[in-house]
Coordinates of C-alpha atoms and ligand atoms in Angstrom, one line a residue:
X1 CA 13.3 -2.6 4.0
X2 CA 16.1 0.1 3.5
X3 CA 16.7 1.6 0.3
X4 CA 20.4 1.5 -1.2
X5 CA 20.6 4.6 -1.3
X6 CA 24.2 4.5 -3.0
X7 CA 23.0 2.4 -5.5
X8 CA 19.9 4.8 -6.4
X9 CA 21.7 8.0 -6.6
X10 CA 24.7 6.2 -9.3
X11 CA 21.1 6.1 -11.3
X12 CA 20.7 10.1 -11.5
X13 CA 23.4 11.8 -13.3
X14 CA 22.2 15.0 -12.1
X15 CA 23.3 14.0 -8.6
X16 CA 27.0 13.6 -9.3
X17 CA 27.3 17.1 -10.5
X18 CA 28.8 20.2 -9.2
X19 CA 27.9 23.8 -8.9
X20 CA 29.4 27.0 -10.0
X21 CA 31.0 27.1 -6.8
X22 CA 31.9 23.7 -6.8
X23 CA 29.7 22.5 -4.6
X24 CA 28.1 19.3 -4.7
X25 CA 24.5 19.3 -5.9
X26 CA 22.1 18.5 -2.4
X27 CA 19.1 18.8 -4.2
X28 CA 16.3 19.0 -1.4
X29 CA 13.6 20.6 -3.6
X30 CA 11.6 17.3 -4.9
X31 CA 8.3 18.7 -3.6
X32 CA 8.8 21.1 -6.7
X33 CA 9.7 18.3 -9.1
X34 CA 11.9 15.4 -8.7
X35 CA 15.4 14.7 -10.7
X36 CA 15.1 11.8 -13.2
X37 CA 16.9 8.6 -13.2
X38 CA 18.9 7.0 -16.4
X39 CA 15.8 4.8 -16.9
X40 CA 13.7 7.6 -17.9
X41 CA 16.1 9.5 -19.8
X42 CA 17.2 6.4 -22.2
X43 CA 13.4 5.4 -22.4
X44 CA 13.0 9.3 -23.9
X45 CA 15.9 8.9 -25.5
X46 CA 15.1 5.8 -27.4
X47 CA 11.7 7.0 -28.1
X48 CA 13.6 9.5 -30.2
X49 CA 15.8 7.6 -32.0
X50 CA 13.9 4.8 -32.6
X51 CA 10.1 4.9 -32.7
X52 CA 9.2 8.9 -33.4
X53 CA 6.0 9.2 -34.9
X54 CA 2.3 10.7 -34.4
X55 CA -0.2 8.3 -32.7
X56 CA -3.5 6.5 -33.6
X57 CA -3.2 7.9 -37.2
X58 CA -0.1 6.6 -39.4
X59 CA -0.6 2.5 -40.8
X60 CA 3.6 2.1 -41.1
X61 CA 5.7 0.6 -38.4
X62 CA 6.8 3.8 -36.1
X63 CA 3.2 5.1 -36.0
X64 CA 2.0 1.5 -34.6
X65 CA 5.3 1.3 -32.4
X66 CA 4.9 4.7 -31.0
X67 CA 0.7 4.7 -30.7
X68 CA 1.9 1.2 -28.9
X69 CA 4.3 2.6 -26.4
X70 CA 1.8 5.6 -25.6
X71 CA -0.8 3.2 -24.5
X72 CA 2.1 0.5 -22.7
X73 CA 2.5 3.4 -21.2
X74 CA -1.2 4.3 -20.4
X75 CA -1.3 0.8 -18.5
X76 CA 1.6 1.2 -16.6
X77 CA 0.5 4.2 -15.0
X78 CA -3.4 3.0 -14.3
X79 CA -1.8 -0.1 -13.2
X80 CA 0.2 2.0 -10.7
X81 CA -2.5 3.6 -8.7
X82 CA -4.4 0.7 -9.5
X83 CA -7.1 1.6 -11.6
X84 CA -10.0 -1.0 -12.9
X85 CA -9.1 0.2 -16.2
X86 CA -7.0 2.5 -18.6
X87 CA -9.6 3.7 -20.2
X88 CA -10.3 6.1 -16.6
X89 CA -6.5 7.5 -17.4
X90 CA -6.7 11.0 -19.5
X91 CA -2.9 12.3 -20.1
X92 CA -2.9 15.7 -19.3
X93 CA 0.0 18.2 -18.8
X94 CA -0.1 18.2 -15.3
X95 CA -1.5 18.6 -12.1
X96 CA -3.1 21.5 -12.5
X97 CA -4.3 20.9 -16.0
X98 CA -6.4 17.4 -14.3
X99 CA -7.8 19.7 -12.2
X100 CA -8.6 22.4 -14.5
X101 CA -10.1 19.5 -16.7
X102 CA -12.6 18.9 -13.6
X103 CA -13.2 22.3 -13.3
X104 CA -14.4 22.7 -16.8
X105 CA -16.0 19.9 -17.6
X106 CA -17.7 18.2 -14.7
X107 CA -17.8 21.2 -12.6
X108 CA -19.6 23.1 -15.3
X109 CA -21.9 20.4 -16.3
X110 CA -23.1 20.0 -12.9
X111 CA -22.3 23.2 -11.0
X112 CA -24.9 25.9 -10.6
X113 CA -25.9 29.1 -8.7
X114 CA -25.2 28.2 -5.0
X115 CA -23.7 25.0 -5.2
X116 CA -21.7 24.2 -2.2
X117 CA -17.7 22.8 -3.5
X118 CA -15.8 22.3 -0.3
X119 CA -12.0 22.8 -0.6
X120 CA -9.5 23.5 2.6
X121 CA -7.2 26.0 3.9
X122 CA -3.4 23.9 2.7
X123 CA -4.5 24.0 -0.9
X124 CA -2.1 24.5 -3.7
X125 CA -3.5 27.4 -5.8
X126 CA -3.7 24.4 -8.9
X127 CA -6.9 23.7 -6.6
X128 CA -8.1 26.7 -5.4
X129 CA -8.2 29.2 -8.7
X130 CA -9.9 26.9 -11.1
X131 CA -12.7 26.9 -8.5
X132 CA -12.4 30.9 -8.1
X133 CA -12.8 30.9 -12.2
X134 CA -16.3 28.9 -12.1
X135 CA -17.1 31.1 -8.8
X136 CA -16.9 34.1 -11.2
X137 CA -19.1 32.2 -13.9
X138 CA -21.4 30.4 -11.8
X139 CA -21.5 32.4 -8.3
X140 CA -21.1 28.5 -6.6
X141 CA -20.1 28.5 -3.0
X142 CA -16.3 27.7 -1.8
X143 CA -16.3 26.6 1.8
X144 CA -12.6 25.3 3.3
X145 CA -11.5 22.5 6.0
X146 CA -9.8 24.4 8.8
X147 CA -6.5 24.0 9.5
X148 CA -6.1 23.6 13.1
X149 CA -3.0 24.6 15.0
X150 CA -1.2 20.8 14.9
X151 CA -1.2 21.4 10.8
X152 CA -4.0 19.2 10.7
X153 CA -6.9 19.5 8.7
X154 CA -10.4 20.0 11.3
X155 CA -12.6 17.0 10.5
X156 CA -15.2 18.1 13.4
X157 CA -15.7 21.4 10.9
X158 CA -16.0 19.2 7.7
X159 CA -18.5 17.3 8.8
X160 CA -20.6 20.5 9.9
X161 CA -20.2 22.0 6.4
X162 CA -21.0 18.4 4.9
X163 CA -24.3 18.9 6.3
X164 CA -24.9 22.2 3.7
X165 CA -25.3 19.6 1.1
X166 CA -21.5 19.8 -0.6
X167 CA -21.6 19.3 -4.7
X168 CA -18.4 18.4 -4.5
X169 CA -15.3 17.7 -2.2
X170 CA -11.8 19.0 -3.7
X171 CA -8.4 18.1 -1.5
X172 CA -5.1 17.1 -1.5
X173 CA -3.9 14.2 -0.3
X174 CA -0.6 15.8 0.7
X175 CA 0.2 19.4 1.6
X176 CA 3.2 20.4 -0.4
X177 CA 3.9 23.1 2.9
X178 CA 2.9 21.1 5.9
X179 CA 3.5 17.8 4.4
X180 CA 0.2 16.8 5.8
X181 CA -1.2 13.6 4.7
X182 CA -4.9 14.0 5.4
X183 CA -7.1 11.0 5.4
X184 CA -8.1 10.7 2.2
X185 CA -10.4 7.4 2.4
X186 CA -12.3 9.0 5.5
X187 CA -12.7 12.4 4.0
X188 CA -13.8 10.5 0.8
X189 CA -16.2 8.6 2.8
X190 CA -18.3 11.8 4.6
X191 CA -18.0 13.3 1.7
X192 CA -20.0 10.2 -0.7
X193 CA -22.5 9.5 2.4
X194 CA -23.9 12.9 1.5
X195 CA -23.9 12.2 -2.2
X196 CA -20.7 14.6 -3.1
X197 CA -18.4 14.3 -5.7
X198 CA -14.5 13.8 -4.7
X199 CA -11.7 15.4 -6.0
X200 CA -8.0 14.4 -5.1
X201 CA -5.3 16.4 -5.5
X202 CA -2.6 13.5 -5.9
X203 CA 0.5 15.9 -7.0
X204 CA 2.6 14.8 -3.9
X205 CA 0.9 11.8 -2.5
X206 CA 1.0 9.3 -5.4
X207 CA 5.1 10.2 -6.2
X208 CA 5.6 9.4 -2.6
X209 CA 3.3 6.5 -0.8
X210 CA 1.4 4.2 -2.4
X211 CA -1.7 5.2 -3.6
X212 CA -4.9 2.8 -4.7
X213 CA -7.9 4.7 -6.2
X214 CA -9.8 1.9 -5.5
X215 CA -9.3 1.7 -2.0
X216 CA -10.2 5.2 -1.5
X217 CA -12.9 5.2 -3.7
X218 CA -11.6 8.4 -5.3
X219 CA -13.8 9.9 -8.0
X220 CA -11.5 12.1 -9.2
X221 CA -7.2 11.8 -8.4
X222 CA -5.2 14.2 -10.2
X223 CA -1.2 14.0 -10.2
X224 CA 2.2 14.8 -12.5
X225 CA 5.1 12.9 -13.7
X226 CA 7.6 14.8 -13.3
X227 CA 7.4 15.1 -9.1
X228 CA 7.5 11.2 -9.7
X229 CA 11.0 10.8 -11.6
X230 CA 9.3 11.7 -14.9
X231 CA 9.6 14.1 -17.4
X232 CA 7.6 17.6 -17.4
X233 CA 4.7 17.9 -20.0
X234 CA 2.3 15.1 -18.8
X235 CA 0.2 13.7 -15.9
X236 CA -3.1 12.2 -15.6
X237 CA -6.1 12.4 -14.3
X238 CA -7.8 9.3 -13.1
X239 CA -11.9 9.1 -12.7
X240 CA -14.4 6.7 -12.1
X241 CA -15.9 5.3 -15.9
X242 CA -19.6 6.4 -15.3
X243 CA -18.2 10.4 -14.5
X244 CA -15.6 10.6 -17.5
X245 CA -18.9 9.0 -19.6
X246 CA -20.8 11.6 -19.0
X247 CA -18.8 14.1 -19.0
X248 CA -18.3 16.5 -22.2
X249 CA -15.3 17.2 -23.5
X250 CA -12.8 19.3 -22.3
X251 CA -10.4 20.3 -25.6
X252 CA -11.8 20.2 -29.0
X253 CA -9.4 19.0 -31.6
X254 CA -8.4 15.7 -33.5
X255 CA -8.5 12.6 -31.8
X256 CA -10.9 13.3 -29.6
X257 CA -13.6 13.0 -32.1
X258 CA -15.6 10.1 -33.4
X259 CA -17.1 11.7 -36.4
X260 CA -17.3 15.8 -37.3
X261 CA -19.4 16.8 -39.7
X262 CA -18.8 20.7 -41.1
X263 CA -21.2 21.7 -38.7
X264 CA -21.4 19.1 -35.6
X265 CA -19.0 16.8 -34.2
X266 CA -19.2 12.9 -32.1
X267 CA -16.8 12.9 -29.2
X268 CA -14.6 10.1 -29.6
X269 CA -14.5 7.0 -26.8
X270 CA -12.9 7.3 -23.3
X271 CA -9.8 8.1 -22.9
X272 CA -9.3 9.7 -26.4
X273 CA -12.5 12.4 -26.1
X274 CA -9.7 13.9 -23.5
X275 CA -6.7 14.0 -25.4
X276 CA -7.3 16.4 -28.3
X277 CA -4.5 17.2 -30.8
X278 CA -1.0 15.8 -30.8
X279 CA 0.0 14.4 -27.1
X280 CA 3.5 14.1 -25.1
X281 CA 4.2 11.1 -26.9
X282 CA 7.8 11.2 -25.7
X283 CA 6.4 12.1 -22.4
X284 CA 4.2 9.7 -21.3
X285 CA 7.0 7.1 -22.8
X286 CA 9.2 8.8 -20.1
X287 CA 6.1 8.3 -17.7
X288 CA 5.8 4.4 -18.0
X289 CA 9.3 4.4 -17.4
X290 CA 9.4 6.3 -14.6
X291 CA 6.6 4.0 -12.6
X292 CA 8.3 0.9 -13.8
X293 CA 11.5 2.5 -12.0
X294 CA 9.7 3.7 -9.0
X295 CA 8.1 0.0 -8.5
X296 CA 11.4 -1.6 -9.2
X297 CA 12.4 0.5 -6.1
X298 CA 9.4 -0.7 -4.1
X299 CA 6.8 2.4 -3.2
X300 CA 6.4 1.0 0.3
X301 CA 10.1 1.1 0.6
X302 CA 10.6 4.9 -0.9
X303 CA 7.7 5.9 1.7
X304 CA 9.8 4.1 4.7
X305 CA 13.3 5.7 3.3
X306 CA 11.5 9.9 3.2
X307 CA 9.7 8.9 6.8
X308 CA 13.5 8.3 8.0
X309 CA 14.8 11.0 6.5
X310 CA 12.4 12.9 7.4
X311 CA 12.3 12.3 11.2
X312 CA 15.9 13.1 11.2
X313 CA 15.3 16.0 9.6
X314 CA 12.8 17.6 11.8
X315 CA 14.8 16.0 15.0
X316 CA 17.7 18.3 13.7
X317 CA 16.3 21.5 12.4
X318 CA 14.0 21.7 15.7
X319 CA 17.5 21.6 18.1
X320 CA 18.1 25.2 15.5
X321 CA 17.8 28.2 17.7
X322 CA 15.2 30.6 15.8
X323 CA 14.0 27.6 13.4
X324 CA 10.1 27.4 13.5
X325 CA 8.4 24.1 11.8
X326 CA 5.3 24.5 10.0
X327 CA 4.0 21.2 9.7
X328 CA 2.5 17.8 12.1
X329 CA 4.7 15.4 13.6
X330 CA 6.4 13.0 11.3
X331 CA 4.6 10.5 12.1
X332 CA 1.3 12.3 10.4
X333 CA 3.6 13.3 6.7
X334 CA 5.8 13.4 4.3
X335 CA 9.3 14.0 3.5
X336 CA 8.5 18.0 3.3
X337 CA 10.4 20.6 6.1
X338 CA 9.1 23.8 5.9
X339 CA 10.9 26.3 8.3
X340 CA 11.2 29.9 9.2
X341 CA 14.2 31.4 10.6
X342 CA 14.2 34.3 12.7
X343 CA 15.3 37.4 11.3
X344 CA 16.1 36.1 8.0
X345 CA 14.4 36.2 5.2
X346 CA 13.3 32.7 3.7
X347 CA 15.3 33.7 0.4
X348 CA 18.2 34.9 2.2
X349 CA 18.3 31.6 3.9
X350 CA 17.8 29.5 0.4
X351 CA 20.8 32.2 -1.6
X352 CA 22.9 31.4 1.2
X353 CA 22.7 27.9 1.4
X354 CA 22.8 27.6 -2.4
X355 CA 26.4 28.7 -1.9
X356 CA 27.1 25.4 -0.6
X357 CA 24.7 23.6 -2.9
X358 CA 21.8 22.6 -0.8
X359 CA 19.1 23.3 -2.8
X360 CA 15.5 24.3 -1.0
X361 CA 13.0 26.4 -2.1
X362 CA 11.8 29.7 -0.7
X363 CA 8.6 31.7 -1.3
X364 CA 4.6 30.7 -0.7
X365 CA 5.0 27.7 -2.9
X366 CA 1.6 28.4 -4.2
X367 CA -0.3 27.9 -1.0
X368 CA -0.7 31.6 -0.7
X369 CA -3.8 31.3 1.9
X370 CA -2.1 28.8 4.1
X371 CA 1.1 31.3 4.6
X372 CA -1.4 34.3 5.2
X373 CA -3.2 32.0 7.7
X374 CA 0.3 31.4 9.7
X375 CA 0.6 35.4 9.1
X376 CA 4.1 35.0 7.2
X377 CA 4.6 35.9 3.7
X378 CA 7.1 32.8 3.3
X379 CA 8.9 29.8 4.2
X380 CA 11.8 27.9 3.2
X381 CA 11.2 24.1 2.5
X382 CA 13.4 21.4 2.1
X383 CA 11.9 18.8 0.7
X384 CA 13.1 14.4 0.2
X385 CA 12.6 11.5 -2.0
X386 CA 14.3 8.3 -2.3
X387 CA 17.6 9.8 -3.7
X388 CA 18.5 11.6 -0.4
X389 CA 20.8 11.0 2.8
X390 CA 21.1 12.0 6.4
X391 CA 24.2 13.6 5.2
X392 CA 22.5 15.9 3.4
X393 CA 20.1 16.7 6.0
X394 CA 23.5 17.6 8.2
X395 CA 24.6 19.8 5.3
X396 CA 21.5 21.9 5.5
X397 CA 21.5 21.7 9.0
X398 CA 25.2 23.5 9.0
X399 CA 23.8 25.6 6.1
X400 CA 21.5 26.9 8.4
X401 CA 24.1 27.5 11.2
X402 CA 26.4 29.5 8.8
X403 CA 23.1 31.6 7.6
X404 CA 22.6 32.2 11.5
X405 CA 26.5 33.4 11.9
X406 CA 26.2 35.7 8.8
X407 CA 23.1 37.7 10.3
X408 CA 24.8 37.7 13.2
Ligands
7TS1 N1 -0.9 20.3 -6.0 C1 0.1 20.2 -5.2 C2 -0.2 19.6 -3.8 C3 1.4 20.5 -5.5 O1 2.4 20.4 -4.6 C4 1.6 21.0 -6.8 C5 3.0 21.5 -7.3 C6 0.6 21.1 -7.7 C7 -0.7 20.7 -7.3 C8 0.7 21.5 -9.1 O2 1.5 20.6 -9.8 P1 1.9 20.9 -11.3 O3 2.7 19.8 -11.7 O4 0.6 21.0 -12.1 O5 2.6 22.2 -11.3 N2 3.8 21.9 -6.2 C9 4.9 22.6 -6.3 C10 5.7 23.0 -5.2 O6 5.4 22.8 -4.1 N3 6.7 23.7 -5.7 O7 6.7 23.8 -7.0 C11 5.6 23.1 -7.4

């Protein structure tokens, strides 16, 4: 089951470009978002030329074509994570914005003074401030699954807070630090046999592995296109019928309406009570696409290629005198390397290997608390997807060494 790895990179343009310096592009920063294929682009592209028109409201031919290709589109993704039915797929921006959605409606529907929501300690801050923002409005409770020293999340210590009742159970599936993948069906399990509420945090689990909502019995799974080989400007949050039913609505607008009277409105069916105002038409074009290129790839394939990779990667860095891993063995994630190196700063380390075009990311990457936990300020992280090689792992890996022979 091995990628062709030649064949996938002739399908991103980006990937055949230079730098200032002229220096190929080794773009190791997919964790952040992911580069697009040809597929994607042309889908946009024709979109555009062809098709361009508002949604659900326009009788002529390019309002029906492009309200057609929004919901094609709709399908492809609920079909992807294998949802019982679009309907229980709201386009959002991102993300954070599927979370925020939970936040707002569901969380303040059904949140109240002293509620327990349990969260944990390798959150992105897309799911840890929207819970902060109802703690200041609703003085709930926020709780947080360990992380023990093996950059595993402490299931002993969730199941002693489960037994303080939990309202709800917020996580992700993947840590975009540690590249963690935490047990999402078991989590999801303790969590439902004491009557809690599940969030999933999807934003680097469902780009990378194969993900079936159904299987986990998510009730919530929030994640974005554009870490997937799609476009910024849209993602989705999926949820189980009977919680988007009830829920109110999040944005108040057109299209999410049934009827409004001057004074009074009826929200409109599922998914549309979600989506007010004009959508990411183009977007969520560019999103179909993009799972329809990702499946022609083969997700259990991609997920084989970045374990690979990855294990090569951490074999490598770790033989690095002064490199420190953050992050499980690779059997236990995903294609994410997050490193320290001794007395250099993580951006030093990222400028200098720009230089030769190896693109990582330095900084907190928005998991603020996990870095304080660590007691660092930063890391740099290199991160995979199906596009990248061992030879780019050796570039980075020699990167490193000349960072090493510049701080002496
Ligand atoms: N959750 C996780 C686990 C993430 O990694 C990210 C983005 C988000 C949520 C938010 O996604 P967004 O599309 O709404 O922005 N992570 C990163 C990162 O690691 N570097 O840049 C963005």
């Amino acid at each position: 089951m091995s990628l062709n790895v030649n064949e996938i990179r002739s399908q991103f343009p980006i990937l055949q470009r230079e730098t200032a310096t002229g220096a190929r592009v080794v773009y190791l920063d997919s964790t952040a978002t992911s580069q697009k294929p040809l597929a994607v682009i042309e889908a946009m592209n024709d979109y555009y030329r062809r098709s361009n028109a508002n949604i659900h409201r326009g009788v002529h031919t390019l309002a029906e074509e492009a309200t057609a290709l929004y919901e094609e589109a709709r399908v492809k993704v609920a079909n992807f994570i294998h949802a019982p039915h679009p309907q229980q797929i709201i386009y959002t921006r991102n993300t954070t914005e599927s979370i925020n959605l939970v936040a707002y409606t569901w969380g303040r529907a059904n949140l109240k003074m002293g509620d327990l929501v349990i969260l944990t300690e390798m959150e992105h801050h897309s799911n840890l401030v929207p819970w902060h923002m109802l703690q200041a409005e609703r003085d709930i409770r926020l709780e947080f699954i360990p992380v023990r020293a093996d950059f595993t999340l402490d299931l002993d210590a969730y199941r002693a807070l489960l037994e303080q009742g939990p309202k709800l159970v917020s996580f992700t599936h993947m840590s975009n630090v540690l590249g963690t993948i935490n047990p999402a069906r078991e989590i999801i399990r303790l969590a439902h046999d004491v009557g809690a509420v599940t969030v999933v945090d999807g934003a680097q689990s469902v780009p990378h592995f194969a993900v079936d909502v159904q299987d986990l019995d998510a009730d919530f799974l929030g994640f974005s296109a554009h870490k997937m080989c799609g476009p910024t400007g849209i993602g989705a949050l999926y949820g189980k019928m009977d919680l988007l039913d009830e829920m109110p609505p999040f944005l108040g607008g057109g299209d999410m309406i049934k009827e409004v009277k001057l004074r009074s409105f009826r929200p409109n069916t599922l998914p549309h009570k979600f989506e007010a105002g004009t959508p990411a038409i183009a977007e969520a074009v560019g999103f179909g696409a993009a799972v329809d290129y990702l499946l022609s790839v083969g997700m259990d394939a991609i997920a084989e290629h970045e374990h690979q990779i990855t294990e090569y990667a951490l074999d490598r860095l770790e033989e690095i005198p002064g490199v420190k891993l953050f992050g499980p063995t690779a059997d236990k994630k995903g294609g994410v390397a997050a490193f320290t190196l001794d007395g250099v700063h993580p951006h030093d380390v990222a400028q200098i290997l720009d230089r030769d075009g190896v693109a990582v990311r330095a900084g907190h990457h928005c998991a603020q608390p996990l870095h304080e936990k660590f007691g660092i300020p930063a890391t740099s992280r290199a991160s995979f997807y199906l596009y990248n090689t061992k030879d780019e792992v050796d570039m980075l890996v020699n990167g490193i060494y000349k960072v090493k022979e510049l701080f002496g």
